[in-house]
Amino acid sequence: MEEIRRKTPASFSLPRRIQRLGELSYNLWWVWNHDAQALYRMIDKPLWDMVSHNPIAFLQQVQRPLLNKVVNETAFLDKYDAVMDKFDHYMQSQETWFETNYDDYRKDTIAYFSFEFGLHESLPVYAGGLGILSGDHLKAASDLGMPLVGVGFVYKQGYFKQKITEDGWQETSNFYLNFNEIPLIPLMDQDGKPIMVNVDLPGRKVYARVWQVNVGRVNLYLMDSDLEENSPNDRQLTSRLYSNDLDVRISQEILLGVGGVRVLRKLDINPTVWHMNEGHSAFLALERVRELVESGVEFEAATQLVKRNNVFTTHTPVPAGNDQFPIWLIDKYFAHMWPQLNLTRDEFVELGRQTQTWGESFVMPVLALKLSEQRNAVSELHGIVSRKMWNWLWPQYADDEVPIGHITNGIHTGTWVARQMDSLFQRYLDPNWQDYADDTEMWSRVDLIPDHEIWAVRRHLKRKLTVFCNERARKMWQQGGFHPVQVVASGVLMEPYSLTIGFARRFATYKRANLILRDYERLINMINNARMPVQIIFSGKAHPADEPGKLIIQQIYRAVKDAKTGGRLIFLEDYDMNVARLLVQGVDVWLNTPRRPNEASGTSGMKAALNGVLNFSVLDGWWREGYNGKNGWSIGDDTEYHDPNQQDEADVRELYDTLENDIIPMYYQSRTPDGIPGEWVKRLKDTIRTNGPQFSTRRMVKEYMDEMYINAMKNARS
Ligand SMILES: *Cc1c(COP(=O)(O)O)cnc(C)c1O
């Protein structure tokens, strides 16, 4: 085993007394610790905002006199010492949940593979929900003391930046990550050469180097193919997420699955649990089989062994949405592997083959399902849908016996809670409430928070969102090159007093972002009611190749531009974790209108609920489990529709009725003399109390451990 060197690339010149700010900037623990963020803010607030809350960029740019100044301030130093103590205690604790409950398994390792990881907006190697979930999974695993490592890619060009033209058309622009400003630590060997792995692609080897990201106690390893050893084309292989080019896509997935296993071996990490988060990484199972076959085990026996500690999570309720490749492409990329596995071509193809209306393909979730013993969907309803969808793989079973369970998604509370809400929780729930984020007992204390205090925080958060929209619009205007109508559309007319609804997510057609436009006259009358006005903020990207998705954005944008909507509809460009955080904390109502049952889970509504924002959603995914009749509102019920038009009609009618008859009046009417809407506040406390614990990743990752990982760990020992 060679020695691995990890040296942070940026070196900061900091006063000795506060030198550890540099170390802190290279551990994403600061992302979910408001006190740690406060240190940077206290030094230079304008700069902290200017660098978009990126501590590495901050420390590189901060003026020395400002650093020298805080070194003489007791208030700062006390805070600094407290944060560092907390950090050290967190990193060194031997009494975590995992260690307390699974002491015998300390030496095990769980490898968590994902195509994307969303940890913070300053490390934009994620596209959306799947990535945020992966990031939140790592953070919770760290909090719980789990021996987990992540494996993925660093995409030099991330996803894409979104611009909306004056006519509402989504345009994309590229950007390059500045490696000096992101918390990537290069892994080197003892000669100072990058640690590298390679995989076989048709006619060549492709190399990747490995970077480490510290996520609290968890290490995340990210591969990157931009190396001299590779051809110019292969250097681009890991530059972007979700390419539509099938050759790029399959090459990426081979690098993730096969290369990822090799990364861990190289680092002398030999996991007893291999978790594939979605099918993109399923080739890891083949690589593990290949290792065993190479060491003399028969293919069939090797498969049985590998299955026993593979875990697979499916996220896709729509057959066409599953990651898949044409068989000819599999021939092209895997012909060299058949003999290595002692398989014929047909036996190999059979591992992932599925016949669908459009023909045969090699389907990654099929491969993952066949080669994992632990399998799960991400909500109860998604479990039901998945068991039906994959019943053909287990023809001897009835629908409900198909061996796919469910663990409902969650969110990492520390990451998504607003700072002011965090301090309320610290005062009224527990000073260390995040350590009990899944404890329903503790959350019952939400009722102790005085109405006026929680309402003051809600109002503050809406003002903060308003200022953000206004300032962004101002910058656009000053920058030039924008039509005034684009400035209006981005929220220059937004104000912090009206009932504000948020709708933000990927613009895929089933999400029906345009549902609320369906009765346009009714919408206009509703939002323009002078005594009870309503604002709606839309945000989200469509995949660059998704023309119907882009058309929906355009349809919304045209309504946003329409003078008749009075500037009360807003489109916030370039949805990312920062915009998401401001929205889920700042609006009053979180709207979600997917066509049931196409939303596997959804997580943005959970973030909203944690911050006292009321959900108003279709009973799909998580909300079907989270809604109790009084902690928000529903659209529709458990009805299954066969005609999507009929479904849209029914849902849109209920959407307007509930808004007009329940939501809007409840917000504006029956206020106390000091202006607090009592019924509303009762509801928002209800949503925090009930949804807070139930949809935390603390609950979720514990369930992964108790219901799945432990089985794989036990299997590894027998
Ligand atoms: C939470 C989040 C998502 C996922 O939200 P959904 O409810 O699944 O739509 C997507 N993108 C960003 C930036 C997020 O923060």
XYZ file of C-alpha atoms in Angstrom, residues 54-478:
425
model
C -17.374 30.623 -0.520
C -14.866 30.610 2.371
C -11.864 29.663 0.217
C -12.448 32.549 -2.173
C -13.104 34.721 0.865
C -9.797 33.944 2.561
C -7.938 34.541 -0.681
C -9.432 37.984 -1.134
C -9.893 39.339 2.363
C -7.767 42.368 3.266
C -5.121 41.740 5.870
C -6.075 44.760 8.043
C -9.563 43.291 8.511
C -8.011 40.060 9.749
C -5.680 41.908 12.057
C -8.624 43.823 13.423
C -10.686 40.787 14.494
C -7.659 39.221 16.144
C -8.020 41.996 18.717
C -11.747 41.600 19.270
C -12.819 39.412 22.155
C -16.280 38.845 20.724
C -14.757 37.458 17.561
C -12.136 35.368 19.309
C -14.668 33.868 21.697
C -16.816 32.864 18.783
C -13.806 31.525 16.904
C -12.739 29.401 19.862
C -16.253 28.103 20.373
C -16.600 27.144 16.711
C -13.224 25.390 16.679
C -14.089 23.497 19.860
C -17.350 22.400 18.348
C -15.607 21.371 15.139
C -12.944 19.365 16.986
C -15.526 17.716 19.148
C -17.586 16.826 16.082
C -14.619 15.399 14.202
C -13.233 13.403 17.105
C -16.354 12.189 18.857
C -16.336 8.473 19.632
C -19.912 8.509 20.836
C -21.842 8.976 17.675
C -25.079 7.179 16.932
C -23.285 4.624 14.787
C -20.592 3.917 17.338
C -23.156 3.571 20.092
C -25.367 1.212 18.137
C -22.988 -0.623 15.826
C -19.781 -0.766 17.761
C -18.857 -4.127 16.200
C -18.956 -2.633 12.736
C -16.562 0.282 13.199
C -14.087 -1.237 10.794
C -16.631 -1.698 8.021
C -16.982 0.769 5.170
C -20.043 1.800 3.199
C -19.279 3.084 -0.303
C -21.949 5.423 -1.665
C -21.831 5.963 -5.423
C -23.741 8.748 -7.123
C -23.575 10.543 -10.458
C -23.923 13.894 -8.704
C -23.401 15.417 -5.279
C -25.016 18.706 -4.237
C -23.251 19.927 -1.118
C -23.147 23.683 -1.581
C -23.643 26.106 -4.455
C -19.911 26.890 -4.471
C -19.201 23.306 -5.578
C -21.637 23.085 -8.498
C -21.235 19.430 -9.461
C -24.949 18.678 -9.243
C -27.983 19.166 -11.471
C -30.914 18.759 -9.126
C -32.799 16.616 -6.653
C -30.722 13.444 -6.986
C -27.527 15.356 -6.286
C -28.950 17.260 -3.333
C -30.148 13.992 -1.852
C -26.667 12.477 -2.237
C -25.098 15.508 -0.586
C -27.592 15.419 2.269
C -26.977 11.666 2.661
C -23.239 12.260 3.171
C -23.839 15.069 5.654
C -26.222 12.981 7.747
C -23.856 9.990 7.569
C -21.157 12.263 8.961
C -23.428 13.494 11.766
C -24.295 9.909 12.674
C -20.668 8.794 12.643
C -21.207 6.291 9.854
C -18.092 4.816 8.219
C -19.167 5.969 4.778
C -17.285 7.275 1.749
C -18.765 8.852 -1.373
C -17.655 8.291 -4.970
C -18.530 10.549 -7.907
C -17.199 13.067 -10.421
C -16.006 16.614 -10.384
C -17.514 18.190 -13.495
C -15.325 21.074 -14.584
C -18.236 22.705 -16.369
C -20.855 21.642 -13.849
C -24.393 21.602 -15.164
C -25.146 24.889 -16.966
C -26.052 28.452 -16.217
C -29.535 29.460 -17.257
C -30.556 32.683 -18.951
C -34.034 33.473 -20.153
C -34.339 35.592 -23.282
C -36.805 38.400 -23.579
C -39.111 35.971 -25.321
C -38.899 33.429 -22.539
C -36.568 30.986 -24.211
C -34.071 29.206 -21.991
C -30.489 29.758 -23.057
C -27.595 27.953 -21.533
C -24.108 29.178 -20.930
C -21.066 27.302 -19.749
C -18.637 28.114 -17.029
C -15.475 26.562 -15.679
C -14.881 25.731 -12.065
C -11.987 27.613 -10.572
C -10.059 24.826 -8.879
C -8.331 27.306 -6.595
C -11.634 28.296 -5.069
C -13.327 24.976 -4.431
C -12.631 22.635 -1.546
C -10.927 19.905 -3.580
C -7.882 18.252 -2.102
C -5.724 16.421 -4.643
C -4.662 12.908 -3.707
C -0.989 12.299 -4.475
C 1.394 9.404 -4.095
C 4.652 9.726 -2.166
C 6.408 11.120 -5.224
C 3.881 13.893 -5.486
C 2.187 12.380 -8.540
C -1.598 12.355 -8.721
C -3.299 9.123 -7.717
C -4.815 7.738 -10.900
C -7.017 4.896 -12.054
C -7.883 3.789 -15.542
C -10.638 1.899 -17.331
C -10.773 0.237 -20.743
C -12.887 1.980 -23.350
C -12.986 0.872 -27.013
C -9.420 0.932 -28.324
C -7.908 2.870 -25.441
C -7.497 3.350 -21.745
C -8.999 6.363 -20.072
C -7.340 7.731 -16.967
C -8.844 9.679 -14.100
C -7.303 11.365 -11.122
C -8.895 11.601 -7.721
C -9.799 14.550 -5.541
C -11.067 14.459 -1.998
C -13.781 16.619 -0.470
C -14.131 16.650 3.314
C -17.787 16.502 4.294
C -17.526 16.592 8.067
C -16.172 13.152 8.939
C -17.034 11.681 5.567
C -14.637 11.625 2.625
C -16.008 12.114 -0.847
C -13.772 10.997 -3.733
C -14.337 12.720 -7.044
C -12.836 11.544 -10.323
C -11.720 13.832 -13.104
C -10.467 12.762 -16.562
C -8.884 16.084 -17.567
C -5.362 14.665 -17.767
C -2.524 14.797 -20.287
C -2.599 11.005 -20.486
C -5.991 11.208 -22.197
C -6.941 12.279 -25.717
C -8.576 15.705 -26.009
C -11.958 14.021 -26.270
C -11.451 11.894 -23.193
C -10.237 14.900 -21.249
C -13.738 16.286 -21.747
C -15.370 13.095 -20.535
C -16.098 14.312 -17.036
C -16.611 17.946 -17.930
C -20.405 17.975 -17.859
C -23.436 16.358 -16.252
C -26.091 14.453 -18.165
C -24.771 14.627 -21.681
C -27.170 13.472 -24.355
C -24.372 11.832 -26.297
C -24.733 8.120 -25.580
C -21.019 7.423 -26.025
C -20.186 10.065 -23.450
C -22.880 8.814 -21.156
C -21.869 5.161 -21.187
C -18.185 6.086 -20.876
C -18.971 8.217 -17.844
C -20.932 5.408 -16.277
C -18.126 2.919 -16.911
C -15.703 5.336 -15.305
C -18.034 5.877 -12.349
C -18.779 2.200 -11.698
C -15.596 0.433 -12.761
C -13.211 3.326 -12.139
C -14.875 4.077 -8.806
C -14.202 0.562 -7.507
C -10.582 0.931 -8.614
C -10.275 4.268 -6.807
C -11.316 2.665 -3.546
C -8.973 -0.313 -4.047
C -6.139 2.071 -4.777
C -6.852 3.910 -1.536
C -6.940 0.552 0.267
C -10.603 0.994 1.075
C -12.498 -2.296 0.881
C -16.159 -1.639 1.534
C -18.547 -4.200 2.969
C -21.523 -2.230 1.635
C -21.773 -0.894 -1.921
C -24.639 1.537 -2.338
C -25.680 2.504 -5.854
C -27.733 5.671 -5.662
C -29.722 5.284 -8.903
C -28.595 3.038 -11.758
C -25.797 5.224 -13.165
C -23.163 3.464 -11.066
C -24.421 -0.098 -11.606
C -21.322 -1.128 -13.572
C -19.617 -1.244 -10.182
C -21.349 -4.577 -9.644
C -19.758 -5.949 -12.827
C -16.319 -4.780 -11.785
C -16.708 -6.508 -8.445
C -17.765 -9.716 -10.213
C -14.805 -9.385 -12.572
C -12.411 -9.110 -9.625
C -13.734 -12.347 -8.188
C -13.730 -14.188 -11.514
C -10.137 -13.087 -12.004
C -9.266 -14.627 -8.658
C -10.741 -17.950 -9.765
C -14.390 -17.816 -8.621
C -17.052 -19.026 -11.077
C -19.239 -16.258 -12.540
C -22.429 -17.558 -10.920
C -20.835 -17.860 -7.485
C -19.178 -14.456 -7.857
C -22.512 -12.875 -8.702
C -24.109 -14.395 -5.645
C -21.294 -13.084 -3.455
C -21.373 -9.586 -4.883
C -25.149 -9.316 -4.621
C -25.051 -9.924 -0.900
C -23.541 -6.570 -0.133
C -24.867 -4.431 -2.915
C -27.597 -1.912 -2.142
C -29.601 -0.217 -4.886
C -31.902 2.782 -4.615
C -34.217 3.512 -7.532
C -35.566 7.035 -8.067
C -37.501 6.707 -11.297
C -41.205 5.874 -11.456
C -41.424 6.315 -15.235
C -40.123 3.446 -17.444
C -38.845 5.822 -20.146
C -36.989 7.790 -17.491
C -34.702 4.891 -16.681
C -31.101 5.183 -17.682
C -30.596 2.800 -20.618
C -28.412 2.035 -23.613
C -29.036 0.418 -26.991
C -27.647 -3.126 -27.170
C -25.217 -2.216 -29.994
C -23.585 0.265 -27.672
C -23.155 -2.414 -25.027
C -21.476 -4.606 -27.676
C -19.165 -1.758 -28.527
C -18.122 -1.063 -24.951
C -18.181 -4.464 -23.298
C -17.004 -7.024 -25.857
C -13.640 -7.123 -24.079
C -15.333 -7.908 -20.782
C -17.299 -11.011 -21.794
C -14.270 -13.314 -21.651
C -13.112 -11.647 -18.440
C -16.413 -12.688 -16.875
C -16.499 -16.086 -18.627
C -19.757 -15.070 -20.264
C -21.054 -15.233 -23.816
C -22.284 -12.050 -25.383
C -25.907 -13.082 -24.889
C -25.386 -14.011 -21.269
C -23.830 -10.613 -20.688
C -26.600 -8.688 -22.423
C -29.154 -10.645 -20.442
C -27.899 -8.959 -17.252
C -29.561 -5.704 -18.201
C -31.873 -6.566 -21.066
C -35.403 -5.208 -21.135
C -37.898 -5.329 -23.969
C -40.004 -2.217 -24.208
C -42.406 -0.842 -26.774
C -39.496 0.752 -28.655
C -37.380 -2.401 -28.653
C -34.665 -3.904 -26.545
C -32.212 -2.021 -24.459
C -29.716 -2.510 -21.678
C -31.299 -0.875 -18.665
C -29.071 0.188 -15.788
C -31.684 -0.266 -13.041
C -32.287 -3.809 -14.333
C -28.597 -4.565 -13.909
C -28.635 -2.957 -10.471
C -31.784 -4.795 -9.361
C -30.404 -8.140 -10.520
C -27.083 -7.633 -8.798
C -28.286 -6.251 -5.437
C -29.901 -8.038 -2.564
C -31.075 -4.825 -0.890
C -33.310 -2.661 -3.015
C -35.483 0.325 -2.249
C -37.693 3.035 -3.657
C -37.813 6.521 -2.115
C -41.383 6.882 -0.831
C -44.240 4.569 0.033
C -46.176 5.246 -3.170
C -42.997 5.040 -5.226
C -42.443 1.632 -3.625
C -45.846 0.461 -4.836
C -45.206 1.854 -8.325
C -41.711 0.320 -8.450
C -42.881 -3.129 -7.398
C -45.409 -3.039 -10.211
C -42.934 -1.666 -12.707
C -40.299 -4.324 -11.970
C -42.661 -7.257 -11.374
C -41.517 -8.783 -14.688
C -38.107 -9.418 -13.127
C -39.765 -11.621 -10.495
C -42.581 -13.263 -12.479
C -43.144 -15.859 -9.740
C -44.300 -13.121 -7.344
C -47.416 -11.028 -7.098
C -46.991 -7.239 -7.389
C -46.836 -6.630 -3.688
C -44.278 -9.388 -3.093
C -41.644 -7.962 -5.406
C -38.530 -7.545 -3.236
C -38.194 -3.770 -3.426
C -38.892 -1.897 -0.210
C -38.963 1.821 0.401
C -37.156 4.368 2.530
C -38.705 7.782 2.143
C -36.243 10.563 1.312
C -35.304 13.265 3.759
C -33.331 16.490 3.949
C -30.327 17.477 6.012
C -31.905 19.867 8.489
C -28.688 21.750 9.306
C -28.172 22.579 5.642
C -31.683 23.779 4.920
C -32.810 25.533 8.091
C -32.652 29.336 8.036
C -30.232 30.893 10.499
C -32.982 32.737 12.365
C -35.134 29.615 12.525
C -32.085 27.705 13.757
C -31.696 30.098 16.671
C -35.384 29.790 17.561
C -34.990 26.010 17.570
C -31.849 26.293 19.702
C -33.728 28.349 22.243
C -37.008 26.467 22.362
C -36.231 22.899 21.269
C -32.691 22.125 22.350
C -29.351 23.922 22.070
C -28.187 20.902 20.063
C -31.487 20.235 18.334
C -29.784 19.022 15.152
C -28.464 16.025 17.079
C -32.082 15.021 17.679
C -33.478 16.044 14.324
C -35.470 12.806 14.012
C -36.866 12.886 17.559
C -40.618 13.591 17.487
C -40.619 14.223 21.260
C -38.228 17.118 20.865
C -40.128 18.623 17.955
C -43.309 18.784 20.032
C -41.652 21.747 21.769
C -42.258 23.815 18.632
C -45.546 24.682 20.309
C -43.583 26.552 22.989
C -42.329 29.109 20.473
C -44.422 32.285 20.918
C -46.479 33.127 17.838
C -45.017 36.598 17.502
C -41.452 35.271 17.513
C -41.939 32.674 14.845
C -44.002 35.092 12.784
C -41.228 37.690 13.048
C -38.791 35.149 11.644
C -41.179 34.268 8.821
C -41.513 37.943 7.912
C -37.797 38.478 8.092
C -37.164 35.581 5.702
C -39.649 36.908 3.184
C -37.995 40.318 3.312
C -34.648 38.693 2.726
C -35.990 36.909 -0.357
C -37.519 40.165 -1.576
C -34.236 42.015 -1.215
C -32.462 39.228 -3.057
C -34.907 39.430 -6.001
C -34.818 43.224 -6.082
C -31.015 43.347 -5.953
C -30.601 40.733 -8.633
C -32.951 42.654 -10.878
C -31.050 45.868 -10.178
C -27.733 44.252 -11.104
C -29.236 42.963 -14.327
C -30.460 46.415 -15.200
C -27.124 48.059 -14.392
